[in-house]
Amino acid sequence: MQAFLNTNGSVIVEDLITVIQENRQYLSDIDGAIGDGDHGINMNKGFTLCAESLKETPGDLTHCLNTLSKILMTKIGGSMGPLYGFFFQSMAKKTGDNEKVNGQIFGEMLNAAVGSIQTISDARVGDKTLLDVLVPAAHTFNAYFAQGSDFLTALHEMKSAAIKGRDSTKEMIAKKGRASRLGERSRGVLDAGATSCCLILCTMADSIKKIIK
Amino acid sequence: MQKIINKANNVVEEMLAGYIRAMKDSVASTENDRVLKYKNAPVSGKVGIVTGGGSGHKPAFIGYIGKNMVDAVAVGEIFSSPPAQMFYDAFKAADAGQGVACLYGNYAGDNMNVKMAIEMANADGISVKTVVANDDVPSAPKNERNRRRGVAGEILMWKVGGAKAAMGAGLDDVIAAAQKAIDNTRSVGIGLSPCTIPEVGHPNFKIEEGKMEVGIGHHGEPGLEVAAIETSKEMAKRMADIVLPDLPFNKNDEVVVLISGLGSTPMMELCILFNDVADILDKAGIGIYHSYVGNYFTSLEMAGVTLTVMKLDEELKKCIDFEADSVGLRQFER
C-alpha cells in the first residue's frame, strides 16, 4: 500500500511555506478586490514565522503541522489565523504518532480539517469560502480511495476537485466574512480563502508525490 | 506611498513602542507585546473592560484605554483581528476578579478569535461576557442587524460600559448598559479618498476625484452607492436620512452626536458638517445632549467622515456625563 514516512513529511510543510511566500502578492490582490487586501500578507507572515521556528526545531510531519498551527493561532489573527490554525491542528492529530501516512490516514486528515473549520464557523458549501474547496476535495479523495484507487490517483482527483471548487467561488455571492456585506457585488471574483486553500491542498498533493513509496 | 515608516511589515510593532513611550502616564505594556493596558489595571473591585481589533483606526482602539474607559486592548495587524491569544491575555490584564466585559465590533475574524479566547478564559475561571457593536446602518438591512459592522458607535459603547463599570456595577449590568448603548446607536460613513495599508503599498480601492462613496466601511468596504461629491449640507441630509429613520429617532428624543473624521479630513470640515447635522436635528425636534467632533475612529489616511447618533435615556445620560480620561476621549464630570 502506498504511503510516506511521517519523518519524511516535513517537506510537505516546507513546500507549503514556499508556495504561500511565492503567492503573497497574488493572494492579497484577490483579497483586495472584495476584501481588504491583506490575506497574502498575513498568510505570508504566519508561514514565514513557521519557517523560522522549524529551522530551529525541525521534526516530522506531525511536529511541522503542529508548529504551523500554533503560530497561526497565536501570532496571526484575522479569520484566517484561527481557521487555518484549526485546519492544520486537526491534520496533525490524525498523523499523530503514526510511522507511516497512507491514503486512509490522509483521507481522515481531510475530513478532520473539514470538521475543524465547521466547529468555529457556520459557513456552508456555496457561501464563497475555503469550504468550497475543502469539502469537495475531501469528498473526492475519500470517494476514490474507498472505491479502490491508490493514494496517488486519489490525490490527483483531489487536486482536480480543489481547482474546480476554487473556480466555482468566482460566480458565488459571498455569505461569510467581510465580502458578505457586498451581496451581488462580490460576484465575479475568486474567494481569497478558497484560493489559498486550493494552493495548500494542491501543494500537499505534489509534495506527497515526491516522498510516496 | 507617502508614509513615515521604517519597515512596512513592522509598523504595528513600532507604533506600539512609540505609543507606550509617549503615553506612559496612562498606559502600560503587558507580558504580551500586543496587549496594552491601563496603568492601574486591573482596577480593584471593578469589572474589566476589554476591546480589540485591527490596527489603523487610531485613536481606536488603544486610545480609549484609561480611567473609567477601557482597561486592556488586544492589538491586531492593520485591519485584521488580533488572534485569540491576545484577547485572552487582554482579559487576564483587565480582570480584577469581577469578570470582564469584552466590547468589540462585528467582524468575522474578531468574532472567531473572541469566541476562542473566551473558551480559554473560562477554563481559567475568568468570567467574560460580550457586546458586539453593529451600528453601521448601510452594511446590512434592518432585519439583518446582526450582520451589520461595528464602527464609530463602538466609542459610545466603551464610554457607557466603562462608566457603568467605574460606578461599581456588576458584569451583567455593565453588559446590559453597553448593549443598550449600541442598540440605541446608528452610524453611517462617507468616503472621499482611499487608504493604503503600508505593506500592500497601494490603495486597494478607488474613489475617483469628484466622487464620494456613501456607506463606506472602516476598511474601505464598498458602500451603498458612489455619487458625485456634494455640499456639506447635502451630505448631512443624506447621512441623516440613512441614520434617523433606522432606529428611528423621533421628535423630543435626546441624543449624542459623534462626528469622526476617517483620517485625513481636516477638523474644519468636520465642524462644517456638524453645523449642518445640528440644523437637521434642530428642525426635527431632536435635542443634542452632548457632541463629539474630531478624529475618534479613523481608517489610516482615508478622507471622509462618519456620523453616529445615540438615543439617550437617564441611565445612558449618566454614563455619558461621567468623567473619562483616555487619550482619545477626555472629559470632566458635568
XYZ file of C-alpha atoms in Angstrom:
547
model
C 0.000 0.000 0.000
C 1.293 3.441 -0.972
C 2.409 5.570 1.980
C 5.064 8.036 3.072
C 7.079 8.205 6.269
C 6.000 10.747 8.866
C 9.696 11.621 9.283
C 9.924 12.452 5.548
C 6.734 14.546 5.692
C 8.427 17.753 6.832
C 8.970 18.534 3.150
C 5.204 18.992 2.804
C 5.185 21.902 5.244
C 8.391 23.285 3.708
C 6.677 23.302 0.310
C 3.587 24.939 1.796
C 5.755 27.719 3.213
C 7.358 28.271 -0.195
C 4.082 28.353 -2.099
C 2.479 30.831 0.336
C 5.559 33.065 0.176
C 5.516 32.951 -3.633
C 1.810 33.803 -3.765
C 1.852 36.582 -1.178
C 1.034 39.314 -3.685
C -1.419 37.211 -5.702
C -3.497 36.322 -2.627
C -3.504 39.929 -1.439
C -4.602 41.165 -4.858
C -7.515 38.729 -4.963
C -8.459 39.733 -1.425
C -8.202 43.412 -2.365
C -10.982 43.043 -4.939
C -13.671 42.352 -2.340
C -11.834 42.220 0.984
C -9.154 44.478 2.375
C -6.142 43.089 0.572
C -4.193 41.575 3.423
C -4.786 37.834 3.028
C -1.428 37.188 1.337
C 0.408 39.418 3.794
C -0.983 37.698 6.873
C -0.563 34.188 5.459
C 2.992 35.003 4.431
C 3.739 36.382 7.879
C 2.478 33.217 9.590
C 4.129 30.743 7.261
C 7.425 32.652 7.352
C 7.396 32.637 11.171
C 6.817 28.893 10.927
C 9.844 28.515 8.628
C 12.000 30.291 11.210
C 10.696 28.095 14.005
C 11.240 24.877 12.032
C 14.800 25.909 11.211
C 15.488 25.980 14.970
C 13.487 22.885 15.879
C 12.874 20.597 12.898
C 10.847 17.428 13.134
C 8.430 15.069 11.416
C 5.182 15.974 9.649
C 3.177 15.916 12.880
C 5.624 18.317 14.522
C 5.671 20.632 11.486
C 1.858 20.752 11.265
C 1.598 21.459 14.993
C 4.188 24.228 14.754
C 2.369 25.828 11.827
C -0.953 25.579 13.629
C 0.351 27.075 16.840
C 1.906 30.053 15.063
C -1.221 30.750 13.023
C -3.398 30.643 16.143
C -1.164 32.675 18.455
C 0.516 35.143 16.088
C -1.796 35.627 13.123
C -5.244 36.963 13.737
C -7.953 37.838 11.294
C -10.239 34.970 10.467
C -7.562 33.002 8.643
C -5.377 32.592 11.759
C -7.926 30.528 13.683
C -9.356 28.813 10.595
C -6.050 27.540 9.246
C -4.784 27.058 12.809
C -7.564 24.553 13.467
C -7.169 23.132 9.948
C -3.529 22.115 10.469
C -4.019 21.152 14.115
C -6.739 18.680 13.169
C -4.478 17.187 10.492
C -1.630 16.831 12.986
C -3.947 14.921 15.323
C -4.508 12.360 12.550
C -0.847 11.912 11.610
C -0.021 11.744 15.326
C 2.496 9.063 16.242
C 1.931 7.084 13.042
C 5.198 5.982 11.462
C 3.625 5.988 8.008
C 0.862 8.080 6.460
C -1.207 6.123 3.955
C -4.286 7.048 1.928
C -6.579 6.007 4.750
C -4.928 8.432 7.163
C -4.729 11.225 4.587
C -8.450 10.868 3.934
C -9.066 11.180 7.663
C -6.841 14.288 7.743
C -9.011 15.948 5.103
C -12.237 15.043 6.901
C -10.807 16.294 10.182
C -9.900 19.580 8.517
C -13.489 19.999 7.296
C -14.786 19.228 10.786
C -12.378 21.660 12.431
C -13.494 24.559 10.227
C -17.104 23.746 10.999
C -16.510 23.962 14.745
C -15.628 27.677 14.565
C -17.571 28.787 11.519
C -21.118 28.106 10.404
C -20.200 28.599 6.732
C -21.535 26.062 4.255
C -20.592 24.967 0.768
C -21.796 27.695 -1.599
C -21.030 30.573 0.779
C -17.871 31.564 -1.142
C -15.326 30.407 1.434
C -12.477 27.909 1.659
C -15.068 25.200 2.346
C -15.988 25.369 -1.352
C -12.537 23.877 -1.980
C -12.007 21.764 1.115
C -15.323 19.903 1.184
C -15.302 18.642 -2.435
C -11.567 17.877 -2.178
C -12.065 15.748 0.950
C -15.115 14.091 -0.515
C -13.414 13.299 -3.832
C -10.261 11.903 -2.241
C -12.204 9.645 0.103
C -14.628 8.512 -2.591
C -11.834 7.485 -4.970
C -9.832 5.856 -2.208
C -12.857 3.920 -0.938
C -13.537 2.657 -4.456
C -10.078 1.123 -4.626
C -7.995 3.848 -6.274
C -4.454 4.079 -4.956
C -3.210 7.050 -2.863
C -1.639 8.844 -5.847
C -4.695 8.516 -8.080
C -6.957 9.748 -5.300
C -4.589 12.713 -4.749
C -4.738 13.523 -8.449
C -8.545 13.546 -8.365
C -8.486 15.617 -5.170
C -6.432 18.290 -6.948
C -8.947 18.497 -9.788
C -11.787 18.821 -7.292
C -9.929 21.540 -5.381
C -9.289 23.577 -8.529
C -12.868 23.156 -9.664
C -14.031 24.219 -6.197
C -11.802 27.285 -6.252
C -13.112 28.341 -9.659
C -16.700 27.775 -8.545
C -16.313 30.572 -5.981
C -15.952 33.117 -8.777
C -19.647 33.188 -9.591
C -20.827 32.867 -5.997
C -22.185 35.630 -3.782
C -20.252 35.824 -0.510
C -22.237 34.809 2.567
C -19.452 34.949 5.171
C -16.696 37.328 6.161
C -16.053 40.858 5.060
C -17.138 40.311 1.458
C -20.584 39.127 2.577
C -21.720 42.727 3.016
C -21.231 43.277 -0.712
C -24.022 40.943 -1.788
C -24.284 40.825 -5.567
C -21.072 42.853 -5.977
C -18.986 40.009 -4.553
C -19.740 38.020 -7.726
C -17.105 37.705 -10.444
C -14.068 37.437 -8.164
C -12.409 34.342 -6.676
C -12.590 33.981 -2.915
C -9.160 34.564 -1.379
C -9.561 31.862 1.287
C -10.709 29.331 -1.290
C -7.727 30.253 -3.449
C -5.222 29.779 -0.631
C -6.910 26.511 0.386
C -6.589 25.254 -3.185
C -2.902 26.191 -3.221
C -2.403 24.356 0.084
C -4.159 21.140 -0.986
C -2.520 21.035 -4.440
C 0.900 21.645 -2.882
C 0.318 18.880 -0.349
C -0.566 16.502 -3.200
C 2.553 17.456 -5.176
C 4.805 17.112 -2.123
C 3.402 13.702 -1.242
C 4.143 12.539 -4.792
C 7.819 13.289 -4.132
C 8.050 11.134 -0.999
C 5.459 8.415 -1.505
C 6.663 4.831 -1.723
C 3.089 55.914 -0.938
C 3.870 58.914 1.273
C 4.343 57.489 4.745
C 6.576 57.984 7.777
C 7.687 54.407 8.344
C 10.777 52.226 8.577
C 9.776 48.725 7.543
C 6.295 48.242 6.076
C 5.927 44.871 7.793
C 6.832 46.268 11.205
C 4.564 49.308 11.504
C 2.323 47.931 14.255
C 5.271 46.956 16.481
C 6.996 50.319 16.052
C 3.746 52.255 16.503
C 3.134 50.430 19.804
C 6.663 51.069 21.003
C 6.260 54.777 20.317
C 2.785 54.907 21.799
C 3.844 53.332 25.088
C 6.758 55.738 25.417
C 4.602 58.773 24.624
C 1.625 57.814 26.778
C 3.413 56.271 29.742
C 1.315 58.296 32.185
C -1.839 56.426 31.190
C -0.931 53.111 29.518
C 1.376 50.241 30.350
C 2.737 47.307 28.413
C 1.982 43.708 29.407
C 3.804 40.401 29.015
C 2.177 40.104 25.595
C 3.704 42.831 23.426
C 0.410 43.098 21.512
C -1.682 43.790 24.617
C -1.746 47.247 26.219
C -3.445 48.049 29.500
C -4.479 50.998 31.651
C -1.578 51.653 34.027
C -3.844 50.932 37.034
C -5.487 47.799 35.561
C -6.789 45.530 36.898
C -8.747 48.099 38.895
C -9.679 46.563 42.224
C -13.394 45.816 42.633
C -14.244 46.861 39.063
C -15.466 44.839 36.085
C -12.703 44.856 33.467
C -13.435 46.459 30.090
C -11.611 44.891 27.142
C -11.698 45.566 23.449
C -9.509 44.811 20.496
C -9.326 44.869 16.760
C -7.136 45.523 13.778
C -4.731 48.463 13.744
C -5.077 51.559 11.589
C -8.044 53.154 13.366
C -6.269 55.474 15.841
C -7.201 56.611 18.357
C -9.234 53.385 18.348
C -8.584 51.055 19.951
C -5.681 51.768 22.307
C -6.532 55.466 22.572
C -9.566 54.579 24.669
C -7.505 52.899 27.374
C -7.778 54.957 30.521
C -9.630 55.949 33.647
C -13.324 54.952 33.528
C -12.840 53.725 29.967
C -11.130 50.602 28.566
C -8.786 48.541 30.777
C -6.972 46.434 28.186
C -6.763 46.169 24.397
C -5.655 43.405 22.021
C -3.866 44.912 19.022
C -4.065 43.167 15.641
C -2.280 43.705 12.343
C -3.603 46.543 10.200
C -7.323 45.955 9.582
C -7.031 42.388 10.881
C -8.376 40.876 14.101
C -5.895 40.036 16.857
C -5.508 36.302 17.478
C -7.359 34.591 20.327
C -4.235 34.521 22.489
C -4.110 38.326 22.540
C -7.753 38.717 23.519
C -7.184 36.117 26.237
C -4.120 37.973 27.545
C -6.139 41.210 27.496
C -8.854 39.516 29.590
C -6.199 38.491 32.115
C -4.732 42.012 32.207
C -8.173 43.533 32.891
C -9.718 41.015 35.285
C -9.823 42.062 38.949
C -11.980 39.090 39.859
C -15.257 40.821 38.940
C -15.316 39.466 35.399
C -14.617 41.071 32.036
C -16.883 42.829 29.547
C -15.435 42.367 26.065
C -16.950 45.144 23.933
C -15.920 44.805 20.293
C -17.052 45.239 16.692
C -18.906 42.775 14.493
C -16.309 41.315 12.105
C -15.838 37.639 11.237
C -12.256 37.440 12.495
C -12.949 39.238 15.768
C -15.983 37.034 16.405
C -13.938 33.852 15.933
C -10.940 34.967 17.970
C -13.028 36.346 20.842
C -15.040 33.113 20.946
C -11.852 31.051 21.212
C -10.374 33.440 23.803
C -13.490 33.146 25.972
C -13.130 29.365 25.973
C -9.533 29.791 27.141
C -10.598 32.298 29.831
C -13.438 30.131 31.107
C -11.002 27.263 31.540
C -9.050 29.646 33.797
C -12.124 30.671 35.775
C -12.318 34.187 34.281
C -15.893 35.175 33.515
C -16.185 37.034 30.186
C -19.331 38.407 28.549
C -19.554 40.273 25.273
C -21.359 43.031 23.450
C -20.845 43.087 19.693
C -21.217 46.524 18.116
C -23.302 46.684 14.943
C -24.115 50.358 14.488
C -23.227 50.731 10.781
C -26.604 51.068 9.044
C -25.531 50.665 5.381
C -23.733 47.349 5.961
C -26.941 45.263 6.120
C -30.707 45.751 6.096
C -32.506 46.380 9.376
C -33.973 42.866 9.574
C -30.399 41.510 9.443
C -28.970 43.827 12.074
C -26.778 41.041 13.453
C -24.772 41.228 10.188
C -24.020 44.924 10.469
C -20.474 46.111 11.140
C -19.377 47.960 14.226
C -17.979 51.423 13.507
C -17.631 54.679 15.476
C -20.582 53.761 17.699
C -18.110 51.496 19.486
C -16.705 54.583 21.216
C -20.078 55.333 22.823
C -20.359 51.653 23.790
C -16.962 51.858 25.538
C -17.862 55.207 27.147
C -21.096 53.799 28.576
C -19.663 50.388 29.532
C -16.550 51.994 31.039
C -18.580 54.462 33.092
C -21.018 51.816 34.282
C -18.155 49.587 35.423
C -16.473 52.521 37.186
C -19.733 53.282 39.020
C -19.404 49.835 40.568
C -21.956 47.866 38.536
C -21.596 44.101 38.251
C -20.769 42.319 34.995
C -24.384 41.720 33.941
C -25.314 45.369 34.493
C -22.243 46.595 32.606
C -23.103 44.299 29.698
C -26.747 45.431 29.738
C -25.762 49.108 29.650
C -23.223 48.626 26.855
C -25.758 46.585 24.896
C -28.367 49.307 25.337
C -25.825 51.903 24.199
C -25.156 50.101 20.926
C -28.808 49.148 20.407
C -29.653 52.860 20.615
C -26.862 53.872 18.229
C -26.768 54.184 14.443
C -23.904 55.246 12.150
C -23.116 55.928 8.504
C -19.886 56.818 6.712
C -18.960 58.717 3.564
C -15.555 58.114 1.977
C -13.791 60.713 -0.191
C -10.412 59.086 -0.822
C -8.926 55.625 -0.252
C -6.224 54.481 2.159
C -3.082 52.385 1.758
C -2.004 49.532 4.021
C 1.789 50.105 4.163
C 2.662 46.507 3.327
C 0.264 46.458 0.358
C 1.832 49.685 -0.894
C -1.078 50.938 -2.965
C -4.721 51.776 -2.271
C -6.838 48.634 -2.597
C -9.924 50.508 -3.697
C -10.602 53.685 -5.635
C -12.700 56.756 -5.171
C -12.455 58.930 -8.269
C -11.851 62.666 -7.987
C -15.185 64.415 -7.613
C -16.938 61.303 -6.296
C -17.879 60.089 -2.842
C -18.740 56.635 -1.553
C -21.848 56.686 0.615
C -21.958 53.979 3.278
C -18.259 53.089 3.068
C -16.870 50.794 5.765
C -13.951 51.385 8.085
C -11.671 49.274 5.919
C -12.891 50.627 2.598
C -15.709 48.113 2.261
C -17.865 49.390 -0.597
C -20.942 51.305 0.442
C -24.448 51.809 -0.852
C -23.546 53.955 -3.851
C -20.890 56.082 -5.480
C -22.263 59.569 -6.089
C -20.937 62.909 -7.279
C -19.494 64.839 -4.352
C -21.970 67.173 -2.677
C -22.005 70.163 -0.380
C -21.749 69.577 3.357
C -25.467 70.400 3.724
C -26.363 67.751 1.145
C -24.060 65.188 2.746
C -25.574 65.927 6.155
C -29.066 65.407 4.782
C -28.062 62.186 3.047
C -26.455 60.812 6.215
C -29.341 61.874 8.439
C -31.784 60.239 6.034
C -29.940 56.933 6.437
C -29.392 57.087 10.201
C -32.517 58.736 11.640
C -35.302 56.520 10.222
C -33.432 53.318 11.071
C -33.785 53.370 14.876
C -35.944 55.510 14.390
C -35.015 58.761 16.152
C -38.131 60.824 16.902
C -39.155 64.327 17.912
C -38.185 65.138 21.538
C -35.528 62.420 21.643
C -32.279 63.468 23.274
C -29.148 62.229 21.533
C -25.374 62.143 21.499
C -23.897 63.106 18.118
C -20.440 61.838 17.249
C -18.784 63.027 14.054
C -15.476 61.364 13.322
C -13.050 62.042 10.518
C -11.707 58.981 8.715
C -8.076 60.106 8.904
C -7.168 62.918 6.543
C -10.250 65.127 6.617
C -9.482 68.358 8.477
C -11.288 69.260 11.677
C -12.585 72.355 9.884
C -14.690 70.218 7.545
C -15.956 68.097 10.439
C -17.217 71.273 12.120
C -18.902 72.421 8.920
C -20.682 69.083 8.676
C -21.611 69.125 12.360
C -23.214 72.522 11.912
C -25.375 71.135 9.110
C -26.258 67.955 11.043
C -27.236 70.077 14.063
C -29.561 72.147 11.829
C -31.300 68.978 10.648
C -31.697 67.649 14.195
C -32.980 71.023 15.436
C -35.573 71.074 12.688
C -36.628 67.505 13.543
C -37.040 68.468 17.196
C -34.276 66.098 18.297
C -32.233 67.526 21.160
C -28.438 67.291 21.090
C -27.447 66.448 24.662
C -23.739 66.039 24.013
C -21.488 66.146 20.943
C -18.146 64.758 19.987
C -16.441 66.151 16.861
C -12.944 65.029 15.911
C -10.886 62.094 14.746
C -12.311 59.392 17.008
C -12.222 56.333 14.753
C -10.193 56.551 11.562
C -9.137 54.384 8.636
C -5.466 55.176 8.103
C -5.380 58.235 5.795
C -8.805 57.822 4.251
C -10.643 61.096 3.711
C -14.239 61.165 4.770
C -16.457 61.138 7.796
C -18.810 59.064 9.908
C -21.951 60.303 11.615
C -23.052 58.426 14.740
C -26.205 59.197 16.722
C -27.171 57.600 20.052
C -30.608 57.973 21.653
C -30.370 58.603 25.389
C -32.293 57.635 28.471
C -31.476 58.587 32.056
C -29.001 55.735 32.569
C -27.126 56.474 29.337
C -27.032 60.202 30.161
C -25.371 59.441 33.497
C -22.789 57.268 31.770
C -22.094 59.867 29.075
C -21.714 62.595 31.719
C -19.263 60.528 33.790
C -15.654 61.647 33.957
C -13.339 59.900 31.487
C -9.620 60.184 30.968
C -8.147 58.482 27.929
C -6.006 59.718 25.047
C -8.909 59.553 22.608
C -11.657 60.822 24.898
C -11.165 63.062 27.898
C -13.930 64.862 29.728
C -14.722 66.240 33.156
C -17.834 65.228 35.030
C -20.644 67.655 34.247
